[in-house]
PDB file of C-alpha atoms in Angstrom:
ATOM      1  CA  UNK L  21      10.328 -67.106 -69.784  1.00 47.00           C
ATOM      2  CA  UNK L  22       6.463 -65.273 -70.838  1.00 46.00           C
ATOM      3  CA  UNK L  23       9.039 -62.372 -72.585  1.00 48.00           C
ATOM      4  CA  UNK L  24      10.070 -64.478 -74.340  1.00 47.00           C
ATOM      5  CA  UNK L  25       7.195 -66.451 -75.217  1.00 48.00           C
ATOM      6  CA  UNK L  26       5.840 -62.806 -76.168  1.00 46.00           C
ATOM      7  CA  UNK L  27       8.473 -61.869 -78.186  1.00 48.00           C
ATOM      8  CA  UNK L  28       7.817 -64.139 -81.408  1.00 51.00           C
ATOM      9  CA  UNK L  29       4.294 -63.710 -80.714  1.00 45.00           C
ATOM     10  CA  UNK L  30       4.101 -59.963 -81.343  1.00 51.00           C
ATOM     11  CA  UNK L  31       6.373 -60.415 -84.158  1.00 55.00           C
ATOM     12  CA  UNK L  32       4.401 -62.856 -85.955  1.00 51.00           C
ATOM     13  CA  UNK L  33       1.113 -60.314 -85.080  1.00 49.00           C
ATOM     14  CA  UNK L  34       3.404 -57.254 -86.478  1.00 51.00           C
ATOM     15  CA  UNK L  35       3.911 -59.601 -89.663  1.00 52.00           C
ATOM     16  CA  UNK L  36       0.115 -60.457 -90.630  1.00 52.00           C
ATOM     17  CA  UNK L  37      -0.414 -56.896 -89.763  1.00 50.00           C
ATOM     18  CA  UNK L  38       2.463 -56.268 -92.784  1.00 53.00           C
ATOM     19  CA  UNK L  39       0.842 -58.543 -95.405  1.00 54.00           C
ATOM     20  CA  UNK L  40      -3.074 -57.082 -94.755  1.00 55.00           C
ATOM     21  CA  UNK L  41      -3.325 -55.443 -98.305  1.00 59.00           C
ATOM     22  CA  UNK L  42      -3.951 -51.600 -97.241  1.00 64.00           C
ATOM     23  CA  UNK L  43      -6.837 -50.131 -97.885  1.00 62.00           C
ATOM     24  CA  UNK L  44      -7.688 -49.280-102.152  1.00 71.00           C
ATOM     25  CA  UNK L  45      -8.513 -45.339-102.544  1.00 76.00           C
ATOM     26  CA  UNK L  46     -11.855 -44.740-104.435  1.00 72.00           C
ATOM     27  CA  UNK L  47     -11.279 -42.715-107.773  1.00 77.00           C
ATOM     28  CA  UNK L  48     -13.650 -40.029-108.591  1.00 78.00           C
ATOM     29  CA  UNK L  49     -15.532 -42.814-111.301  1.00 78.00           C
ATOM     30  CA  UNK L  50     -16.157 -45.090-108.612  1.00 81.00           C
ATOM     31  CA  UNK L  51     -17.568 -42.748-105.810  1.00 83.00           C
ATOM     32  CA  UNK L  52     -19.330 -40.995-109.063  1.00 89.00           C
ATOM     33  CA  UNK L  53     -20.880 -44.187-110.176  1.00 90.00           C
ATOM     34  CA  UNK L  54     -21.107 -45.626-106.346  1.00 90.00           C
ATOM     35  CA  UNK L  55     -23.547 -42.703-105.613  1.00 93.00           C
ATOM     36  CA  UNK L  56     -25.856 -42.746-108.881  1.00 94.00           C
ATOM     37  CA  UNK L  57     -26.631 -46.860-108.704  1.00 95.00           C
ATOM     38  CA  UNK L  58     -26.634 -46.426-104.993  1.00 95.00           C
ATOM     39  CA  UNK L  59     -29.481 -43.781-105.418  1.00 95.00           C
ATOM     40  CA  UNK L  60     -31.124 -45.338-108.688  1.00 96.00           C
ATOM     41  CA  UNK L  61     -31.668 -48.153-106.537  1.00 96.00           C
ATOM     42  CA  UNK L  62     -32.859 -46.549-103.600  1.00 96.00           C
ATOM     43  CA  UNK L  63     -35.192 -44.357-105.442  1.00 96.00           C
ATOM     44  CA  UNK L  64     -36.956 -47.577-107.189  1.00 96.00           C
ATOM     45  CA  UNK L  65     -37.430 -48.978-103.788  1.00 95.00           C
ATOM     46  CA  UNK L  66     -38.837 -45.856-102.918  1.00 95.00           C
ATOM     47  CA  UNK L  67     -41.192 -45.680-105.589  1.00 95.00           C
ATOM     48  CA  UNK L  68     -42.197 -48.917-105.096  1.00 95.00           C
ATOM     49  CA  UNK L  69     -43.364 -47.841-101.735  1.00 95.00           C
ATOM     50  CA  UNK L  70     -45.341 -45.114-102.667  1.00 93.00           C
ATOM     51  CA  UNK L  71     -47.166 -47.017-105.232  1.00 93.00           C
ATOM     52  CA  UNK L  72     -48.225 -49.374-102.310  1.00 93.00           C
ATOM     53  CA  UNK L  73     -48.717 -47.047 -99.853  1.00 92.00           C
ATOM     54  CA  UNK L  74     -45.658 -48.154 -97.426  1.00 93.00           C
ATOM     55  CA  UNK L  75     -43.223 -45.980 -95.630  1.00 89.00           C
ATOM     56  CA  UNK L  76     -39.925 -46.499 -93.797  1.00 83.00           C
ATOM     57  CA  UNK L  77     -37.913 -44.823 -91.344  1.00 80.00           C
ATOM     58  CA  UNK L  78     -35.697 -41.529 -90.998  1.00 83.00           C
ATOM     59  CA  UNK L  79     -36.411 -38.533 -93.183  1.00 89.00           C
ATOM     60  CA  UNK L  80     -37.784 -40.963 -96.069  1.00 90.00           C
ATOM     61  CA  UNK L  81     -40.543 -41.628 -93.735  1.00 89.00           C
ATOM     62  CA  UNK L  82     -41.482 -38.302 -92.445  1.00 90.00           C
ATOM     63  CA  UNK L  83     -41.341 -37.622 -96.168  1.00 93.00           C
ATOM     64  CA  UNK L  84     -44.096 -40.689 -97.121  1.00 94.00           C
ATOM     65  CA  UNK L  85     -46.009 -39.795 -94.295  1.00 91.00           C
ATOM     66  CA  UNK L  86     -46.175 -36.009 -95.419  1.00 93.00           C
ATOM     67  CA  UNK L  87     -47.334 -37.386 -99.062  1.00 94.00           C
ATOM     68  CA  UNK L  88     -49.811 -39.267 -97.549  1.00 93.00           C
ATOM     69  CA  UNK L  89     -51.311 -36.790 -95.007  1.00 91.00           C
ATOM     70  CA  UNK L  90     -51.106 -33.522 -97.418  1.00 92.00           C
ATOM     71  CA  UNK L  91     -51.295 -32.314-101.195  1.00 93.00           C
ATOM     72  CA  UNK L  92     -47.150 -32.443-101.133  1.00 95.00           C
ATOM     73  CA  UNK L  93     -45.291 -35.027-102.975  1.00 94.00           C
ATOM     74  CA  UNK L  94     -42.865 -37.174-101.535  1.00 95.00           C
ATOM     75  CA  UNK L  95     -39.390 -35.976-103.348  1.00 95.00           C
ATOM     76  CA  UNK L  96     -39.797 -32.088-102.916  1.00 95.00           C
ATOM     77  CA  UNK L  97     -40.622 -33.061 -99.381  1.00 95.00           C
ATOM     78  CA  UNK L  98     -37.435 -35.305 -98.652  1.00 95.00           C
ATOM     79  CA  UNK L  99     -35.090 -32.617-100.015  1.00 95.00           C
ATOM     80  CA  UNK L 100     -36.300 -29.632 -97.589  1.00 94.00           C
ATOM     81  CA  UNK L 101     -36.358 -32.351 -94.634  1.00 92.00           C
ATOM     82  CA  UNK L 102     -32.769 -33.013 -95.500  1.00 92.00           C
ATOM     83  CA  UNK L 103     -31.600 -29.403 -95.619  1.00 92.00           C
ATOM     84  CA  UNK L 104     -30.916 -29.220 -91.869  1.00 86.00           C
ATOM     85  CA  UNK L 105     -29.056 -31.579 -91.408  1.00 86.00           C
ATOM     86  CA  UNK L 106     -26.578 -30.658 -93.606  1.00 89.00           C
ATOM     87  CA  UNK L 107     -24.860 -28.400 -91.090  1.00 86.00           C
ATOM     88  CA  UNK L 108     -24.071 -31.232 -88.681  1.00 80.00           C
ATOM     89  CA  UNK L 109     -22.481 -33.419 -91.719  1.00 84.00           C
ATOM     90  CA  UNK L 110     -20.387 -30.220 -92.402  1.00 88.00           C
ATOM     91  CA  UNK L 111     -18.647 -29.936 -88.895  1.00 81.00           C
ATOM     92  CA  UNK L 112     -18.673 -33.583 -87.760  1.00 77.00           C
ATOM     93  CA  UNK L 113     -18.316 -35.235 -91.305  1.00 78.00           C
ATOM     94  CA  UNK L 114     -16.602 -33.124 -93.770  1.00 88.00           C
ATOM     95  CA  UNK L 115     -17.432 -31.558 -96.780  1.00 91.00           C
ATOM     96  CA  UNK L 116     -16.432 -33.861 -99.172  1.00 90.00           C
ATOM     97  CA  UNK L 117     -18.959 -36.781 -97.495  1.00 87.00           C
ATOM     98  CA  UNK L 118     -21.817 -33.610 -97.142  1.00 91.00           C
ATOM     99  CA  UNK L 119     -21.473 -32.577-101.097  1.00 92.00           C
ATOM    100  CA  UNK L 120     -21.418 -36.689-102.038  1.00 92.00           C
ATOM    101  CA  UNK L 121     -24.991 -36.653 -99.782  1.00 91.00           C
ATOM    102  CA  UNK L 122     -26.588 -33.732-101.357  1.00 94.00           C
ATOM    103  CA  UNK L 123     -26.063 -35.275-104.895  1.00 94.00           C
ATOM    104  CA  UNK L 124     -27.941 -38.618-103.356  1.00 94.00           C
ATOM    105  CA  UNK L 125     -30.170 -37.025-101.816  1.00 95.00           C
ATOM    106  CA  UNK L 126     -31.177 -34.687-105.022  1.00 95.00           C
ATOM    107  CA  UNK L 127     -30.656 -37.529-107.428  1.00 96.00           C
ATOM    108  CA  UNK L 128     -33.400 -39.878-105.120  1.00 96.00           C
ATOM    109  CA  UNK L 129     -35.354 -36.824-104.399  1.00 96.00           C
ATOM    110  CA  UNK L 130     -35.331 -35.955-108.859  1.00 96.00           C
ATOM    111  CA  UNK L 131     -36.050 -39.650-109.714  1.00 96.00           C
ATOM    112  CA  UNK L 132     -38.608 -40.661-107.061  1.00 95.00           C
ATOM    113  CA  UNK L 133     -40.658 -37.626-109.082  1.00 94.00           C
ATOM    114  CA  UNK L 134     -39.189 -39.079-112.350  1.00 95.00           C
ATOM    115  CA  UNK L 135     -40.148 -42.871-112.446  1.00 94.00           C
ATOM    116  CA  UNK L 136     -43.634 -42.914-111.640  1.00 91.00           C
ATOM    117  CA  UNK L 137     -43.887 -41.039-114.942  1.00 91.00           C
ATOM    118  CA  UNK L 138     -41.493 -43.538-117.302  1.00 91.00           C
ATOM    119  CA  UNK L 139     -42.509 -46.713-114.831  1.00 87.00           C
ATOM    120  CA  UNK L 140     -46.049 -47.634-114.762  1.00 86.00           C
ATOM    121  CA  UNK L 141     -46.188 -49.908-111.551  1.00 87.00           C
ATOM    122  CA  UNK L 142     -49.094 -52.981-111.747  1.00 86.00           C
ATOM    123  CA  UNK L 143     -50.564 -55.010-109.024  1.00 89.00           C
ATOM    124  CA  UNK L 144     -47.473 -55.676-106.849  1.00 92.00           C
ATOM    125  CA  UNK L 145     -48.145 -58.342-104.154  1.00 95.00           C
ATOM    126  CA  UNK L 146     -47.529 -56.971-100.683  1.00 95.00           C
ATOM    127  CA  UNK L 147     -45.253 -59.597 -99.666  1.00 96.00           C
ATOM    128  CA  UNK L 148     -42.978 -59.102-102.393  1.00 95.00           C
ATOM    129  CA  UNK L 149     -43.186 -55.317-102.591  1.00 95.00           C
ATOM    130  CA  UNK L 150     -42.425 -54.980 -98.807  1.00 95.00           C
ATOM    131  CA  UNK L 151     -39.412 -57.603 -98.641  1.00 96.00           C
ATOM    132  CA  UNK L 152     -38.024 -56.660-102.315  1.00 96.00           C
ATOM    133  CA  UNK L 153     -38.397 -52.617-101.772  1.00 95.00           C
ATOM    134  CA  UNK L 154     -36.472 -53.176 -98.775  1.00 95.00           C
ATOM    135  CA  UNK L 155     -33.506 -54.736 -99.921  1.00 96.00           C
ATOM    136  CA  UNK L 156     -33.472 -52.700-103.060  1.00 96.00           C
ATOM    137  CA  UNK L 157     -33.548 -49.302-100.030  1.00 94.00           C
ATOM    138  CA  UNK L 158     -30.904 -50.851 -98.223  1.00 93.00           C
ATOM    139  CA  UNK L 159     -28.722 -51.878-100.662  1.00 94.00           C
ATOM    140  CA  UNK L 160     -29.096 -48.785-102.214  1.00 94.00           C
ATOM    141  CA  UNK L 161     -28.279 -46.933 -99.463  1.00 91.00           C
ATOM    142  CA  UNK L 162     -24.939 -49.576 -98.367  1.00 91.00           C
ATOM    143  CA  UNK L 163     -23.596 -48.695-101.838  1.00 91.00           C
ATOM    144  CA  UNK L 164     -23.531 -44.793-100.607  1.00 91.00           C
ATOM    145  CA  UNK L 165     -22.236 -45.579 -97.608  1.00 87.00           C
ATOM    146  CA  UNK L 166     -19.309 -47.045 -98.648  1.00 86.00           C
ATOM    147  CA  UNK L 167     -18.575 -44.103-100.967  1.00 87.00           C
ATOM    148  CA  UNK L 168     -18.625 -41.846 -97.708  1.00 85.00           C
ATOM    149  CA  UNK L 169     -22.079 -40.755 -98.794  1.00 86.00           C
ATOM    150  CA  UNK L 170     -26.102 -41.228 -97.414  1.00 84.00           C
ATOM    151  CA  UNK L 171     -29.324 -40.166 -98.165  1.00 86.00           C
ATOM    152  CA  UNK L 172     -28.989 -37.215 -95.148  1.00 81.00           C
ATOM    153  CA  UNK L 173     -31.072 -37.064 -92.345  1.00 82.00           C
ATOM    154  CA  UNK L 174     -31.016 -39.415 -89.662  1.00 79.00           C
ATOM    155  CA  UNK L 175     -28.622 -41.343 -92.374  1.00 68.00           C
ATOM    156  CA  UNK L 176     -26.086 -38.985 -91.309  1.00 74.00           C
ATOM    157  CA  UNK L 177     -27.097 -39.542 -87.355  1.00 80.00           C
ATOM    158  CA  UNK L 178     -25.963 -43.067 -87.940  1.00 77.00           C
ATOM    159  CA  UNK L 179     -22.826 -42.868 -89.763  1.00 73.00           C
ATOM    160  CA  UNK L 180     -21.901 -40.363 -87.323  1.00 78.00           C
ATOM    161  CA  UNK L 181     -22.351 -42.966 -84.617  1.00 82.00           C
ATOM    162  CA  UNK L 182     -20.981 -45.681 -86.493  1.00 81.00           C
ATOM    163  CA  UNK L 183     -17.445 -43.537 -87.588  1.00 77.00           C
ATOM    164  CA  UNK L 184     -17.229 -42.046 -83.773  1.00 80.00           C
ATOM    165  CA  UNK L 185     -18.661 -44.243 -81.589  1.00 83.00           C
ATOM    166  CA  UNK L 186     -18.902 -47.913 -83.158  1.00 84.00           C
ATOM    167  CA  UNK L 187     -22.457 -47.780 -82.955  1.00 83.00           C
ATOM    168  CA  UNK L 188     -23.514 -50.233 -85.724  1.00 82.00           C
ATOM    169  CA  UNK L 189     -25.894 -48.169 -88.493  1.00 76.00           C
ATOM    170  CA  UNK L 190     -28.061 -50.866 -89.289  1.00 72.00           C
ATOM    171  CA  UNK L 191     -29.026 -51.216 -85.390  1.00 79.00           C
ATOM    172  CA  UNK L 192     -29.717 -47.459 -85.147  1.00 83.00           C
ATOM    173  CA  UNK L 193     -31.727 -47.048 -88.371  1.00 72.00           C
ATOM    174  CA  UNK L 194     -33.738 -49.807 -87.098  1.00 75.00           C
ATOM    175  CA  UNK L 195     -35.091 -48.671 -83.901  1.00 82.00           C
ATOM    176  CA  UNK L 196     -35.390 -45.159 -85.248  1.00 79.00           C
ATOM    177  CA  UNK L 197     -37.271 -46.575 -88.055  1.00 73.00           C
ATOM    178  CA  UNK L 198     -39.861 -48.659 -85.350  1.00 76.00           C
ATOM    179  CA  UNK L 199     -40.726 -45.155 -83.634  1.00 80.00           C
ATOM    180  CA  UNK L 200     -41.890 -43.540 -86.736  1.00 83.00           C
ATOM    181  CA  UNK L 201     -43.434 -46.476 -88.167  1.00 76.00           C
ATOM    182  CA  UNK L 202     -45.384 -46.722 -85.153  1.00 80.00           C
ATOM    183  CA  UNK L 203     -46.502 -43.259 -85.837  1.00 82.00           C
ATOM    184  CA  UNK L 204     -47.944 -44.256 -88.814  1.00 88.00           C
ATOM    185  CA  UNK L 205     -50.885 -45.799 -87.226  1.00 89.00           C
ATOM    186  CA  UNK L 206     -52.642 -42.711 -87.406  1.00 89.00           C
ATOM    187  CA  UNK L 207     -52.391 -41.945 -91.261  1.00 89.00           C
ATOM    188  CA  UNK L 208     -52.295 -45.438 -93.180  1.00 89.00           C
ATOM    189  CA  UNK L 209     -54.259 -48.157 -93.080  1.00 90.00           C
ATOM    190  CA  UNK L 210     -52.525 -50.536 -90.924  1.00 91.00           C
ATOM    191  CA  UNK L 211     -52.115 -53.250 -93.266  1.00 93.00           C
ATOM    192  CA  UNK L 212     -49.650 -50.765 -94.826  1.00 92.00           C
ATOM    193  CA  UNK L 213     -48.177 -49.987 -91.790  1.00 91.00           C
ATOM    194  CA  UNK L 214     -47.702 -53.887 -91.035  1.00 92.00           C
ATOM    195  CA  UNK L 215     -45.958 -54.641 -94.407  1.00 94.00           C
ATOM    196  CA  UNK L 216     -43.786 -51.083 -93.851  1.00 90.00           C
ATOM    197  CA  UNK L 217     -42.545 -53.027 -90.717  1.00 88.00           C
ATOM    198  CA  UNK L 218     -41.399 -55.976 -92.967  1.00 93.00           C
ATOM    199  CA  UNK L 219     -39.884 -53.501 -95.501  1.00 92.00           C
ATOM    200  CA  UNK L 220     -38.062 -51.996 -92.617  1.00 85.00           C
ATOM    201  CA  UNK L 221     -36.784 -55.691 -91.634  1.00 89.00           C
ATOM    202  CA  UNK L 222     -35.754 -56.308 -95.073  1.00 93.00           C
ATOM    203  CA  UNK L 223     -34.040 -52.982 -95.137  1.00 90.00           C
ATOM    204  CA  UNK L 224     -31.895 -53.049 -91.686  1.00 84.00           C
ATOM    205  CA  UNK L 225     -31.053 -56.785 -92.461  1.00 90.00           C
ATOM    206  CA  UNK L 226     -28.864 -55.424 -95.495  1.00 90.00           C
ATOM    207  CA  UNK L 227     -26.929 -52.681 -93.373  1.00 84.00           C
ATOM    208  CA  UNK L 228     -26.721 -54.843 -90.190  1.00 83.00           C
ATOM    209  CA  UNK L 229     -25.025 -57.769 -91.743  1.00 84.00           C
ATOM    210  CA  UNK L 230     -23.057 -55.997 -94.994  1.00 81.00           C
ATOM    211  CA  UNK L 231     -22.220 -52.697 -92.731  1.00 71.00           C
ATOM    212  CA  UNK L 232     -19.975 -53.821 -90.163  1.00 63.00           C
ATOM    213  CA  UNK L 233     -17.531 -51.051 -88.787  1.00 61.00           C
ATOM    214  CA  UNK L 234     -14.229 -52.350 -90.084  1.00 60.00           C
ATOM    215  CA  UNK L 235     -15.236 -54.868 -92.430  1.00 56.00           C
ATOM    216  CA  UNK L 236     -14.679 -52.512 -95.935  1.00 55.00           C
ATOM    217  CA  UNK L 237     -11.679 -51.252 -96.952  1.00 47.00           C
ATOM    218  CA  UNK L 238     -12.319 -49.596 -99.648  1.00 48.00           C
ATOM    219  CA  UNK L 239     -11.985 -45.195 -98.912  1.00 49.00           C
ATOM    220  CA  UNK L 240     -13.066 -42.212-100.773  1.00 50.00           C
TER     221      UNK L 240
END
């Protein structure tokens, strides 16, 4: 009697399985114009941060920290950080997804040094620059991610985890992002360092709820 009370079942599973519409292949336009818009928008974020004196997490925020501490500016900074961990996106990632993350990472790292200088940035009220920088970051950086892309660094780390392990991004970036932030109590003022915790917020909200394993189906 349950076999066959299973039998339609599993049929009628097999059958919604059938009529899921597969997953769309990115062309080359939309991975190419995925990856500039994703970074455009991260890079504004970025240099909204700097104007204000915030940071984030990852690489980015070794990289603000660095530009706050020393004479070096933030984008040279965030491309060297990055070139290490290239070599782990290479054997556990692919090439194709390591090239798409160099071009991010060079393109934020370029225009980061690019807009303060066709941008002039006014008085930007904390609240807003924290909260609006941070979704501006994070959707910047779901846009790459769903072209198989990041900005490197511990970006990599967590779509590693994510693609092997189902270890949600957005819940990785954000306690990695708490421990350096933290560290930032010893170079920033810590009104800075408060709002960079709301920016952080802001940010990790974007990938926790729009960067589900499983929920896109779009490939590159």
């Amino acid at each position: 009697m349950n076999q066959e009370q299973e039998q339609p079942l599993s049929e009628k599973e097999s059958k919604q399985e059938e009529d899921q519409p597969k997953p769309q292949k990115h062309s080359i336009f939309d991975d190419v114009q995925g990856i500039v818009i994703g970074s455009m928008m991260a890079a504004f974020g970025i240099a909204i941060f700097s104007h204000m004196n915030f940071l984030i997490g990852g690489t980015a925020g070794i990289a603000f920290l660095t530009q706050y501490a020393t004479p070096f500016t933030f984008g040279p900074t965030f491309f060297v950080i990055n070139i290490p961990f290239y070599f782990l996106a290479i054997k556990k990632l692919g090439w194709e997804f390591t090239i798409k993350t160099f071009l991010a990472v060079f393109t934020v790292s370029f225009l980061t040094e690019v807009i303060p200088m066709i941008f002039e940035f006014g008085e930007i009220n904390p609240w807003f620059g924290a909260i609006f920088g941070g979704f501006l970051i994070g959707s910047g950086l779901l846009a790459l991610f769903r072209h198989k892309a990041s900005l490197g660094g511990l970006n990599i780390v967590s779509i590693f985890l994510q693609e092997n392990y189902n270890i949600s991004a957005g819940k990785f970036q954000m306690v990695v992002d708490a421990i350096i932030i933290m560290t930032a109590f010893f170079i920033v003022d810590w009104k800075a360092v408060a709002f960079s915790v709301l920016a952080s917020i802001a940010l990790n909200i974007i990938l926790a709820i729009n960067h589900k394993p499983g929920r896109y189906r779009g490939m590159s």
